[in-house]
Amino acid sequence: MYLFTSETVSAGHPDKCADIIADSIVDRLLQSDPKSKVATETFLSGNHIIIGGEVKTTAHTNEKFYKDIARKALHKIGYPESEGFKRGETLYPDEADIHVYVSEQSPDITQGVEKADEEIGAGDQGIMFGYATSERDDYMPTALAYAREIRDVLYGYALEHPETFGVDLKTQVTMDYGTKENFDHCKPVKVSQIVVAIAHSEKVTQKEVQQLVRKLIIEKVKFNEGHFDEANVLFYINNTGRFVRHSPVADSGLTGRKVVCDTYGGYAPIGGGSQSSKDYSKVDRSALYAARWIAKHIVAAGLAEKALVQLAYVIAEPRPLSVTVDTQHTALSGISDETLSQKIREAFPLTPKWITQKFGLDRPGKDHFLYADVAAKGQVGYEEYPWEQLDALEWFEGLKK
């Protein structure tokens, strides 16, 4: 037995509410002015919401602009009035007390980011990580992928049945790899444990919650063959026995507190900052996408069973200070990690401008992607994201020759 566990949260979790509001602001500002510079944090507690930070934009903004974005985001998440929950048990967006403290971005930052040659300097120093594994076809770690799939099934049910479940929920999955060697070489064996905490109406008993959650998981979640045997999985569903009072009225929410859920579920390191609330010039966001793109290509090209990619930047400089690839002793082609790192650094500029143009990070939209939707689901691991496209596979495969 060798176990590894990952967790994730729904869009209705207070921390995710904060991320989604912050990224809804990023979406709106970039749609109005693609050159907007944005760093706005959100804090929710009880019936209060605080939006603070700094922006530089030609878009017309005022206090009402930010308040309207916040209320619309919360309604979209699933927090309108619901017959299943009374006041005091859940958040009512139209009654929330919203405070806005947004100022203009410091010119000291702007002069380093906006270069005379239209290049974009990194908006801050920092380190970012990309990771990919051959465990699944989407190159994501198995425990996290299953935790997300369970979350999505339960969240979808909650949206359709607000009289039963609230949209505030967490899921956790423990995979058994059998041996450490299996773990090292991306060979999960079976699901060992499933943990769910989901808000529910006081009219629904604990037994009913447990039965319904198990039923939904068994019938709706698509586990790989052999991974799920109901008789041998330990379920922990609402382990306190009651979860009626929920949302930010029961637990505060803050931008950037769910970076492990957002990325690789603990299978890989995380960088020094979160992605949500930031425009593309902030490498916490753009370079994480680039690092995942590189790592995914390395594994998809058959160069290694897994890959960890680190990018490092300094504020005001466009190119990364370092590009480091670690295949964690799973290399398949004979090319060393040192050589792989060097060739990638030489082939791809990896400047904020290059990353932005490649993935269209300055033009969020319904026909492309929305940062708010990315915040709700996870920053990596979904095929529709531009940074998940295997569009340079031939180049990476050529490294084997």
mmCIF file of C-alpha atoms in Angstrom:
data_model
loop_
_atom_site.group_PDB
_atom_site.id
_atom_site.type_symbol
_atom_site.label_atom_id
_atom_site.label_comp_id
_atom_site.label_asym_id
_atom_site.label_seq_id
_atom_site.Cartn_x
_atom_site.Cartn_y
_atom_site.Cartn_z
ATOM 1 C CA MET A 1 0.000 0.000 0.000
ATOM 2 C CA TYR A 2 1.332 3.449 -0.986
ATOM 3 C CA LEU A 3 -1.184 6.278 -0.703
ATOM 4 C CA PHE A 4 -1.366 9.803 -2.109
ATOM 5 C CA THR A 5 -4.209 12.273 -1.572
ATOM 6 C CA SER A 6 -5.461 15.391 -3.374
ATOM 7 C CA GLU A 7 -8.373 17.703 -2.628
ATOM 8 C CA THR A 8 -10.334 20.335 -4.484
ATOM 9 C CA VAL A 9 -13.206 22.753 -3.897
ATOM 10 C CA SER A 10 -16.249 23.959 -5.816
ATOM 11 C CA ALA A 11 -16.905 27.401 -7.234
ATOM 12 C CA GLY A 12 -19.146 28.028 -4.230
ATOM 13 C CA HIS A 13 -16.371 27.596 -1.678
ATOM 14 C CA PRO A 14 -15.628 30.997 -0.073
ATOM 15 C CA ASP A 15 -12.021 31.058 -1.288
ATOM 16 C CA LYS A 16 -13.170 30.227 -4.809
ATOM 17 C CA CYS A 17 -15.824 32.950 -4.624
ATOM 18 C CA ALA A 18 -12.955 35.359 -3.969
ATOM 19 C CA ASP A 19 -10.922 34.010 -6.897
ATOM 20 C CA ILE A 20 -13.883 34.141 -9.265
ATOM 21 C CA ILE A 21 -14.833 37.713 -8.338
ATOM 22 C CA ALA A 22 -11.199 38.803 -8.767
ATOM 23 C CA ASP A 23 -10.904 37.111 -12.151
ATOM 24 C CA SER A 24 -14.293 38.429 -13.286
ATOM 25 C CA ILE A 25 -12.740 41.870 -12.803
ATOM 26 C CA VAL A 26 -9.707 40.814 -14.871
ATOM 27 C CA ASP A 27 -12.029 39.570 -17.631
ATOM 28 C CA ARG A 28 -14.066 42.775 -17.767
ATOM 29 C CA LEU A 29 -11.050 45.097 -17.755
ATOM 30 C CA LEU A 30 -9.143 43.180 -20.436
ATOM 31 C CA GLN A 31 -12.251 42.994 -22.604
ATOM 32 C CA SER A 32 -12.518 46.787 -22.430
ATOM 33 C CA ASP A 33 -8.790 47.491 -22.622
ATOM 34 C CA PRO A 34 -6.470 44.570 -23.533
ATOM 35 C CA LYS A 35 -3.513 46.495 -22.109
ATOM 36 C CA SER A 36 -5.069 46.789 -18.654
ATOM 37 C CA LYS A 37 -2.818 45.974 -15.724
ATOM 38 C CA VAL A 38 -4.769 44.351 -12.906
ATOM 39 C CA ALA A 39 -4.060 43.134 -9.379
ATOM 40 C CA THR A 40 -7.275 43.183 -7.362
ATOM 41 C CA GLU A 41 -7.799 40.937 -4.346
ATOM 42 C CA THR A 42 -11.126 39.935 -2.813
ATOM 43 C CA PHE A 43 -12.017 39.084 0.781
ATOM 44 C CA LEU A 44 -15.375 37.735 1.914
ATOM 45 C CA SER A 45 -16.531 37.356 5.505
ATOM 46 C CA GLY A 46 -20.113 37.008 6.637
ATOM 47 C CA ASN A 47 -22.196 39.440 4.633
ATOM 48 C CA HIS A 48 -19.211 41.647 3.800
ATOM 49 C CA ILE A 49 -17.091 41.712 0.648
ATOM 50 C CA ILE A 50 -13.925 43.786 0.265
ATOM 51 C CA ILE A 51 -12.353 44.388 -3.145
ATOM 52 C CA GLY A 52 -8.943 46.041 -3.030
ATOM 53 C CA GLY A 53 -5.846 46.417 -5.146
ATOM 54 C CA GLU A 54 -4.537 48.395 -8.079
ATOM 55 C CA VAL A 55 -5.288 48.732 -11.772
ATOM 56 C CA LYS A 56 -4.113 50.676 -14.801
ATOM 57 C CA THR A 57 -6.742 50.828 -17.521
ATOM 58 C CA THR A 58 -8.544 53.078 -19.980
ATOM 59 C CA ALA A 59 -11.833 51.355 -19.118
ATOM 60 C CA HIS A 60 -14.343 53.427 -17.191
ATOM 61 C CA THR A 61 -14.485 52.119 -13.644
ATOM 62 C CA ASN A 62 -16.122 53.279 -10.449
ATOM 63 C CA GLU A 63 -17.422 51.738 -7.256
ATOM 64 C CA LYS A 64 -20.607 50.520 -8.928
ATOM 65 C CA PHE A 65 -18.559 48.818 -11.678
ATOM 66 C CA TYR A 66 -16.814 46.578 -9.159
ATOM 67 C CA LYS A 67 -19.903 45.949 -7.043
ATOM 68 C CA ASP A 68 -21.935 44.863 -10.067
ATOM 69 C CA ILE A 69 -19.201 42.440 -11.143
ATOM 70 C CA ALA A 70 -19.094 40.884 -7.669
ATOM 71 C CA ARG A 71 -22.861 40.386 -7.408
ATOM 72 C CA LYS A 72 -23.125 38.932 -10.923
ATOM 73 C CA ALA A 73 -20.262 36.536 -10.228
ATOM 74 C CA LEU A 74 -21.917 35.272 -7.039
ATOM 75 C CA HIS A 75 -25.248 34.763 -8.818
ATOM 76 C CA LYS A 76 -23.482 32.791 -11.575
ATOM 77 C CA ILE A 77 -21.771 30.635 -8.946
ATOM 78 C CA GLY A 78 -25.179 29.697 -7.594
ATOM 79 C CA TYR A 79 -25.837 32.022 -4.690
ATOM 80 C CA PRO A 80 -29.209 33.567 -5.564
ATOM 81 C CA GLU A 81 -32.039 33.165 -3.064
ATOM 82 C CA SER A 82 -32.738 29.480 -2.579
ATOM 83 C CA GLU A 83 -35.679 27.663 -1.072
ATOM 84 C CA GLY A 84 -33.269 25.268 0.607
ATOM 85 C CA PHE A 85 -31.539 27.777 2.876
ATOM 86 C CA LYS A 86 -32.636 30.664 5.090
ATOM 87 C CA ARG A 87 -30.836 33.944 5.731
ATOM 88 C CA GLY A 88 -27.950 33.292 8.016
ATOM 89 C CA GLU A 89 -27.402 29.873 6.448
ATOM 90 C CA THR A 90 -26.069 31.064 3.093
ATOM 91 C CA LEU A 91 -24.972 34.199 1.240
ATOM 92 C CA TYR A 92 -27.579 36.391 -0.477
ATOM 93 C CA PRO A 93 -25.552 38.366 -3.070
ATOM 94 C CA ASP A 94 -28.000 41.249 -3.485
ATOM 95 C CA GLU A 95 -27.852 41.917 0.252
ATOM 96 C CA ALA A 96 -24.060 41.751 0.572
ATOM 97 C CA ASP A 97 -22.244 44.800 1.936
ATOM 98 C CA ILE A 98 -19.495 45.465 -0.639
ATOM 99 C CA HIS A 99 -16.566 47.843 -0.060
ATOM 100 C CA VAL A 100 -14.229 48.881 -2.883
ATOM 101 C CA TYR A 101 -10.641 50.039 -2.331
ATOM 102 C CA VAL A 102 -9.041 49.993 -5.772
ATOM 103 C CA SER A 103 -6.340 52.509 -6.700
ATOM 104 C CA GLU A 104 -4.176 53.201 -9.752
ATOM 105 C CA GLN A 105 -1.158 50.963 -10.302
ATOM 106 C CA SER A 106 2.113 52.465 -9.170
ATOM 107 C CA PRO A 107 4.085 54.089 -12.030
ATOM 108 C CA ASP A 108 7.190 52.455 -10.517
ATOM 109 C CA ILE A 109 5.786 49.089 -11.597
ATOM 110 C CA THR A 110 4.464 50.324 -14.930
ATOM 111 C CA GLN A 111 7.851 51.617 -16.101
ATOM 112 C CA GLY A 112 9.341 48.155 -15.696
ATOM 113 C CA VAL A 113 6.486 46.278 -17.352
ATOM 114 C CA GLU A 114 5.783 48.450 -20.397
ATOM 115 C CA LYS A 115 8.934 48.552 -22.509
ATOM 116 C CA ALA A 116 9.689 51.022 -25.302
ATOM 117 C CA ASP A 117 10.006 48.205 -27.854
ATOM 118 C CA GLU A 118 6.522 46.928 -26.906
ATOM 119 C CA GLU A 119 8.087 44.024 -25.053
ATOM 120 C CA ILE A 120 6.543 43.225 -21.687
ATOM 121 C CA GLY A 121 8.786 43.021 -18.642
ATOM 122 C CA ALA A 122 7.827 40.558 -15.938
ATOM 123 C CA GLY A 123 5.352 42.178 -13.546
ATOM 124 C CA ASP A 124 7.212 40.754 -10.569
ATOM 125 C CA GLN A 125 9.977 38.405 -9.562
ATOM 126 C CA GLY A 126 9.048 34.820 -8.800
ATOM 127 C CA ILE A 127 9.156 31.120 -9.560
ATOM 128 C CA MET A 128 6.507 29.070 -11.367
ATOM 129 C CA PHE A 129 6.131 25.327 -11.878
ATOM 130 C CA GLY A 130 4.624 23.200 -14.591
ATOM 131 C CA TYR A 131 3.951 19.497 -14.137
ATOM 132 C CA ALA A 132 2.673 16.619 -16.209
ATOM 133 C CA THR A 133 2.378 12.874 -15.675
ATOM 134 C CA SER A 134 1.607 9.893 -17.872
ATOM 135 C CA GLU A 135 -0.941 8.580 -15.360
ATOM 136 C CA ARG A 136 -3.876 9.770 -17.479
ATOM 137 C CA ASP A 137 -4.677 10.879 -21.031
ATOM 138 C CA ASP A 138 -4.973 14.474 -19.812
ATOM 139 C CA TYR A 139 -1.485 14.240 -18.242
ATOM 140 C CA MET A 140 -2.864 15.179 -14.817
ATOM 141 C CA PRO A 141 -2.357 13.388 -11.482
ATOM 142 C CA THR A 142 -5.043 10.789 -10.813
ATOM 143 C CA ALA A 143 -6.114 11.687 -7.271
ATOM 144 C CA LEU A 144 -6.644 15.334 -8.219
ATOM 145 C CA ALA A 145 -8.458 14.448 -11.448
ATOM 146 C CA TYR A 146 -10.914 12.201 -9.610
ATOM 147 C CA ALA A 147 -11.424 14.788 -6.859
ATOM 148 C CA ARG A 148 -12.291 17.341 -9.552
ATOM 149 C CA GLU A 149 -14.661 14.954 -11.335
ATOM 150 C CA ILE A 150 -16.512 14.167 -8.102
ATOM 151 C CA ARG A 151 -16.679 17.888 -7.329
ATOM 152 C CA ASP A 152 -18.142 18.661 -10.740
ATOM 153 C CA VAL A 153 -20.817 15.968 -10.446
ATOM 154 C CA LEU A 154 -21.905 17.168 -7.001
ATOM 155 C CA TYR A 155 -21.722 20.857 -7.898
ATOM 156 C CA GLY A 156 -23.821 20.262 -11.007
ATOM 157 C CA TYR A 157 -26.415 18.456 -8.925
ATOM 158 C CA ALA A 158 -26.433 21.288 -6.367
ATOM 159 C CA LEU A 159 -27.114 23.862 -9.098
ATOM 160 C CA GLU A 160 -30.042 21.792 -10.348
ATOM 161 C CA HIS A 161 -31.393 20.946 -6.874
ATOM 162 C CA PRO A 162 -30.917 24.016 -4.643
ATOM 163 C CA GLU A 163 -33.612 22.685 -2.332
ATOM 164 C CA THR A 164 -31.242 19.842 -1.400
ATOM 165 C CA PHE A 165 -27.603 20.935 -1.683
ATOM 166 C CA GLY A 166 -25.733 24.213 -1.482
ATOM 167 C CA VAL A 167 -22.923 25.041 -3.906
ATOM 168 C CA ASP A 168 -20.256 25.161 -1.183
ATOM 169 C CA LEU A 169 -18.431 21.823 -1.193
ATOM 170 C CA LYS A 170 -15.046 20.110 -0.973
ATOM 171 C CA THR A 171 -13.871 16.734 -2.238
ATOM 172 C CA GLN A 172 -10.796 14.654 -1.547
ATOM 173 C CA VAL A 173 -9.521 11.425 -3.079
ATOM 174 C CA THR A 174 -6.804 9.067 -1.876
ATOM 175 C CA MET A 175 -5.193 6.834 -4.494
ATOM 176 C CA ASP A 176 -3.395 3.630 -3.624
ATOM 177 C CA TYR A 177 -0.356 3.094 -5.852
ATOM 178 C CA GLY A 178 0.503 -0.206 -4.224
ATOM 179 C CA THR A 179 4.222 0.569 -4.036
ATOM 180 C CA LYS A 180 6.486 3.603 -4.070
ATOM 181 C CA GLU A 181 7.920 2.325 -7.347
ATOM 182 C CA ASN A 182 4.453 2.424 -8.915
ATOM 183 C CA PHE A 183 4.033 5.988 -7.669
ATOM 184 C CA ASP A 184 7.395 7.016 -9.086
ATOM 185 C CA HIS A 185 6.481 5.520 -12.463
ATOM 186 C CA CYS A 186 2.923 6.848 -12.725
ATOM 187 C CA LYS A 187 1.003 3.610 -12.105
ATOM 188 C CA PRO A 188 -1.981 4.193 -9.789
ATOM 189 C CA VAL A 189 -3.774 1.022 -8.704
ATOM 190 C CA LYS A 190 -7.102 1.945 -7.107
ATOM 191 C CA VAL A 191 -9.140 4.527 -5.239
ATOM 192 C CA SER A 192 -8.726 3.964 -1.513
ATOM 193 C CA GLN A 193 -10.747 6.765 0.135
ATOM 194 C CA ILE A 194 -13.206 9.473 -0.869
ATOM 195 C CA VAL A 195 -13.984 12.476 1.316
ATOM 196 C CA VAL A 196 -16.888 14.856 0.635
ATOM 197 C CA ALA A 197 -18.164 17.868 2.547
ATOM 198 C CA ILE A 198 -21.272 19.352 0.919
ATOM 199 C CA ALA A 199 -23.721 21.942 2.228
ATOM 200 C CA HIS A 200 -27.263 20.629 2.553
ATOM 201 C CA SER A 201 -30.713 21.813 3.510
ATOM 202 C CA GLU A 202 -31.719 21.162 7.106
ATOM 203 C CA LYS A 203 -34.668 19.224 5.643
ATOM 204 C CA VAL A 204 -32.260 16.556 4.387
ATOM 205 C CA THR A 205 -30.970 14.027 6.911
ATOM 206 C CA GLN A 206 -27.375 12.928 7.216
ATOM 207 C CA LYS A 207 -28.318 9.446 6.000
ATOM 208 C CA GLU A 208 -30.032 10.899 2.935
ATOM 209 C CA VAL A 209 -26.992 13.051 2.159
ATOM 210 C CA GLN A 210 -24.650 10.067 2.394
ATOM 211 C CA GLN A 211 -26.848 7.855 0.237
ATOM 212 C CA LEU A 212 -27.322 10.507 -2.445
ATOM 213 C CA VAL A 213 -23.646 11.477 -2.602
ATOM 214 C CA ARG A 214 -22.553 7.855 -2.923
ATOM 215 C CA LYS A 215 -25.169 7.230 -5.603
ATOM 216 C CA LEU A 216 -24.044 10.240 -7.644
ATOM 217 C CA ILE A 217 -20.377 9.245 -7.425
ATOM 218 C CA ILE A 218 -21.036 5.636 -8.386
ATOM 219 C CA GLU A 219 -23.344 6.476 -11.293
ATOM 220 C CA LYS A 220 -21.793 9.658 -12.688
ATOM 221 C CA VAL A 221 -18.027 9.646 -12.133
ATOM 222 C CA LYS A 222 -16.008 7.938 -14.861
ATOM 223 C CA PHE A 223 -13.242 6.033 -13.125
ATOM 224 C CA ASN A 224 -10.609 4.235 -15.172
ATOM 225 C CA GLU A 225 -11.099 0.493 -15.416
ATOM 226 C CA GLY A 226 -10.129 -1.244 -12.192
ATOM 227 C CA HIS A 227 -9.691 1.961 -10.193
ATOM 228 C CA PHE A 228 -13.016 1.918 -8.343
ATOM 229 C CA ASP A 229 -14.538 -0.892 -6.298
ATOM 230 C CA GLU A 230 -17.326 0.463 -4.088
ATOM 231 C CA ALA A 231 -16.950 -2.365 -1.571
ATOM 232 C CA ASN A 232 -13.296 -1.497 -0.950
ATOM 233 C CA VAL A 233 -13.507 2.303 -0.851
ATOM 234 C CA LEU A 234 -13.825 4.151 2.449
ATOM 235 C CA PHE A 235 -16.318 7.040 2.204
ATOM 236 C CA TYR A 236 -16.279 10.022 4.577
ATOM 237 C CA ILE A 237 -19.301 12.174 3.764
ATOM 238 C CA ASN A 238 -20.035 15.244 5.915
ATOM 239 C CA ASN A 239 -18.041 13.768 8.729
ATOM 240 C CA THR A 240 -19.260 16.298 11.323
ATOM 241 C CA GLY A 241 -22.806 15.063 10.713
ATOM 242 C CA ARG A 242 -24.252 18.445 9.658
ATOM 243 C CA PHE A 243 -23.336 21.133 7.123
ATOM 244 C CA VAL A 244 -26.258 23.536 6.775
ATOM 245 C CA ARG A 245 -24.677 26.914 7.479
ATOM 246 C CA HIS A 246 -22.183 27.507 4.683
ATOM 247 C CA SER A 247 -20.810 30.032 2.165
ATOM 248 C CA PRO A 248 -18.880 33.103 3.361
ATOM 249 C CA VAL A 249 -21.415 33.561 6.180
ATOM 250 C CA ALA A 250 -19.851 30.467 7.774
ATOM 251 C CA ASP A 251 -16.227 30.688 6.589
ATOM 252 C CA SER A 252 -14.228 33.593 5.188
ATOM 253 C CA GLY A 253 -12.866 33.560 1.644
ATOM 254 C CA LEU A 254 -9.669 35.096 0.298
ATOM 255 C CA THR A 255 -8.076 35.284 -3.144
ATOM 256 C CA GLY A 256 -5.215 32.884 -3.732
ATOM 257 C CA ARG A 257 -5.704 30.388 -0.928
ATOM 258 C CA LYS A 258 -6.437 27.397 -3.149
ATOM 259 C CA VAL A 259 -3.333 27.274 -5.345
ATOM 260 C CA VAL A 260 -2.734 23.559 -4.662
ATOM 261 C CA CYS A 261 -6.278 22.674 -5.788
ATOM 262 C CA ASP A 262 -5.816 24.987 -8.751
ATOM 263 C CA THR A 263 -2.669 23.277 -10.009
ATOM 264 C CA TYR A 264 -1.398 19.757 -9.272
ATOM 265 C CA GLY A 265 -3.044 18.662 -6.030
ATOM 266 C CA GLY A 266 0.224 18.388 -4.104
ATOM 267 C CA TYR A 267 1.957 16.134 -6.645
ATOM 268 C CA ALA A 268 4.318 18.968 -7.571
ATOM 269 C CA PRO A 269 5.678 22.168 -5.982
ATOM 270 C CA ILE A 270 3.809 25.435 -6.363
ATOM 271 C CA GLY A 271 5.265 28.863 -7.073
ATOM 272 C CA GLY A 272 5.349 31.887 -4.850
ATOM 273 C CA GLY A 273 2.026 33.397 -5.910
ATOM 274 C CA SER A 274 -1.478 32.604 -7.040
ATOM 275 C CA GLN A 275 -2.869 33.109 -10.523
ATOM 276 C CA SER A 276 -6.276 34.643 -9.840
ATOM 277 C CA SER A 277 -6.682 38.442 -9.735
ATOM 278 C CA LYS A 278 -3.730 39.098 -12.046
ATOM 279 C CA ASP A 279 -3.355 40.137 -15.669
ATOM 280 C CA TYR A 280 -1.016 38.374 -18.102
ATOM 281 C CA SER A 281 2.017 40.555 -17.316
ATOM 282 C CA LYS A 282 2.164 38.925 -13.884
ATOM 283 C CA VAL A 283 4.279 35.839 -14.471
ATOM 284 C CA ASP A 284 2.599 34.096 -11.536
ATOM 285 C CA ARG A 285 -0.162 33.592 -14.071
ATOM 286 C CA SER A 286 1.351 33.570 -17.564
ATOM 287 C CA ALA A 287 4.517 31.619 -16.759
ATOM 288 C CA LEU A 288 2.591 28.937 -14.901
ATOM 289 C CA TYR A 289 0.610 28.331 -18.085
ATOM 290 C CA ALA A 290 3.818 28.211 -20.123
ATOM 291 C CA ALA A 291 5.481 25.814 -17.684
ATOM 292 C CA ARG A 292 2.490 23.448 -17.820
ATOM 293 C CA TRP A 293 2.546 23.650 -21.649
ATOM 294 C CA ILE A 294 6.210 22.614 -21.681
ATOM 295 C CA ALA A 295 5.795 19.819 -19.124
ATOM 296 C CA LYS A 296 2.797 18.387 -20.964
ATOM 297 C CA HIS A 297 4.697 18.340 -24.253
ATOM 298 C CA ILE A 298 7.658 16.545 -22.658
ATOM 299 C CA VAL A 299 5.451 13.700 -21.438
ATOM 300 C CA ALA A 300 3.200 13.589 -24.511
ATOM 301 C CA ALA A 301 6.280 13.403 -26.762
ATOM 302 C CA GLY A 302 7.487 10.326 -24.887
ATOM 303 C CA LEU A 303 10.571 12.015 -23.470
ATOM 304 C CA ALA A 304 9.667 11.048 -19.884
ATOM 305 C CA GLU A 305 6.941 9.494 -17.762
ATOM 306 C CA LYS A 306 6.615 12.720 -15.778
ATOM 307 C CA ALA A 307 8.095 16.204 -15.959
ATOM 308 C CA LEU A 308 8.519 19.119 -13.597
ATOM 309 C CA VAL A 309 9.426 22.476 -15.166
ATOM 310 C CA GLN A 310 10.524 25.532 -13.208
ATOM 311 C CA LEU A 311 10.641 29.050 -14.679
ATOM 312 C CA ALA A 312 12.109 31.981 -12.732
ATOM 313 C CA TYR A 313 11.798 35.717 -13.449
ATOM 314 C CA VAL A 314 12.898 39.097 -12.114
ATOM 315 C CA ILE A 315 10.679 42.173 -12.296
ATOM 316 C CA ALA A 316 11.085 44.324 -15.438
ATOM 317 C CA GLU A 317 13.102 41.690 -17.368
ATOM 318 C CA PRO A 318 11.233 39.887 -20.168
ATOM 319 C CA ARG A 319 13.159 36.619 -20.454
ATOM 320 C CA PRO A 320 13.261 34.107 -17.616
ATOM 321 C CA LEU A 321 16.360 33.921 -15.450
ATOM 322 C CA SER A 322 16.232 30.140 -15.568
ATOM 323 C CA VAL A 323 14.439 27.261 -17.283
ATOM 324 C CA THR A 324 14.835 23.980 -15.420
ATOM 325 C CA VAL A 325 13.444 20.567 -16.380
ATOM 326 C CA ASP A 326 13.365 17.657 -13.915
ATOM 327 C CA THR A 327 12.045 14.373 -15.302
ATOM 328 C CA GLN A 328 12.398 12.798 -11.843
ATOM 329 C CA HIS A 329 14.410 9.799 -13.046
ATOM 330 C CA THR A 330 11.749 8.800 -15.592
ATOM 331 C CA ALA A 331 13.498 9.927 -18.798
ATOM 332 C CA LEU A 332 12.761 7.620 -21.734
ATOM 333 C CA SER A 333 14.809 8.967 -24.633
ATOM 334 C CA GLY A 334 18.338 9.274 -23.306
ATOM 335 C CA ILE A 335 18.367 13.076 -23.456
ATOM 336 C CA SER A 336 19.559 14.546 -20.161
ATOM 337 C CA ASP A 337 17.548 17.009 -18.098
ATOM 338 C CA GLU A 338 20.374 19.542 -18.530
ATOM 339 C CA THR A 339 20.241 19.305 -22.325
ATOM 340 C CA LEU A 340 16.453 19.356 -22.358
ATOM 341 C CA SER A 341 16.429 22.523 -20.227
ATOM 342 C CA GLN A 342 18.948 24.234 -22.514
ATOM 343 C CA LYS A 343 17.188 23.332 -25.763
ATOM 344 C CA ILE A 344 13.812 24.561 -24.476
ATOM 345 C CA ARG A 345 15.365 27.829 -23.292
ATOM 346 C CA GLU A 346 16.931 28.353 -26.722
ATOM 347 C CA ALA A 347 13.799 27.455 -28.700
ATOM 348 C CA PHE A 348 11.113 29.392 -26.825
ATOM 349 C CA PRO A 349 11.485 33.021 -25.666
ATOM 350 C CA LEU A 350 9.090 32.525 -22.721
ATOM 351 C CA THR A 351 8.697 36.270 -22.257
ATOM 352 C CA PRO A 352 5.345 37.567 -20.981
ATOM 353 C CA LYS A 353 4.685 38.977 -24.457
ATOM 354 C CA TRP A 354 5.456 35.662 -26.199
ATOM 355 C CA ILE A 355 3.320 33.708 -23.737
ATOM 356 C CA THR A 356 0.478 36.231 -23.995
ATOM 357 C CA GLN A 357 0.409 36.163 -27.784
ATOM 358 C CA LYS A 358 0.714 32.376 -27.990
ATOM 359 C CA PHE A 359 -2.199 31.696 -25.645
ATOM 360 C CA GLY A 360 -4.245 34.855 -26.280
ATOM 361 C CA LEU A 361 -4.060 35.881 -22.621
ATOM 362 C CA ASP A 362 -4.999 39.490 -23.410
ATOM 363 C CA ARG A 363 -8.337 38.597 -24.994
ATOM 364 C CA PRO A 364 -10.531 36.588 -22.642
ATOM 365 C CA GLY A 365 -14.020 35.925 -24.004
ATOM 366 C CA LYS A 366 -16.765 33.329 -24.246
ATOM 367 C CA ASP A 367 -15.421 32.095 -27.594
ATOM 368 C CA HIS A 368 -11.878 31.726 -26.170
ATOM 369 C CA PHE A 369 -11.734 31.357 -22.402
ATOM 370 C CA LEU A 370 -12.713 33.404 -19.359
ATOM 371 C CA TYR A 371 -10.378 33.775 -16.417
ATOM 372 C CA ALA A 372 -13.349 33.498 -14.065
ATOM 373 C CA ASP A 373 -14.180 30.064 -15.507
ATOM 374 C CA VAL A 374 -10.547 28.996 -15.166
ATOM 375 C CA ALA A 375 -10.627 30.114 -11.525
ATOM 376 C CA ALA A 376 -13.738 28.033 -10.918
ATOM 377 C CA LYS A 377 -12.400 24.812 -12.453
ATOM 378 C CA GLY A 378 -8.622 24.914 -12.016
ATOM 379 C CA GLN A 379 -5.728 26.686 -13.703
ATOM 380 C CA VAL A 380 -4.477 23.637 -15.596
ATOM 381 C CA GLY A 381 -5.666 20.278 -16.833
ATOM 382 C CA TYR A 382 -8.626 21.082 -19.099
ATOM 383 C CA GLU A 383 -8.302 20.371 -22.802
ATOM 384 C CA GLU A 384 -10.098 23.538 -23.907
ATOM 385 C CA TYR A 385 -7.491 25.863 -22.348
ATOM 386 C CA PRO A 386 -5.058 27.307 -24.930
ATOM 387 C CA TRP A 387 -2.059 26.351 -22.778
ATOM 388 C CA GLU A 388 -3.182 22.702 -22.821
ATOM 389 C CA GLN A 389 -2.886 22.389 -26.614
ATOM 390 C CA LEU A 390 -0.159 20.039 -27.876
ATOM 391 C CA ASP A 391 0.694 22.290 -30.803
ATOM 392 C CA ALA A 392 4.488 21.867 -30.691
ATOM 393 C CA LEU A 393 4.572 18.107 -30.334
ATOM 394 C CA GLU A 394 6.637 17.592 -33.491
ATOM 395 C CA TRP A 395 9.442 19.799 -32.136
ATOM 396 C CA PHE A 396 9.555 17.966 -28.813
ATOM 397 C CA GLU A 397 9.415 14.557 -30.514
ATOM 398 C CA GLY A 398 12.345 15.684 -32.654
ATOM 399 C CA LEU A 399 14.518 15.837 -29.543
ATOM 400 C CA LYS A 400 14.506 12.021 -29.466
ATOM 401 C CA LYS A 401 16.274 11.767 -32.819
#
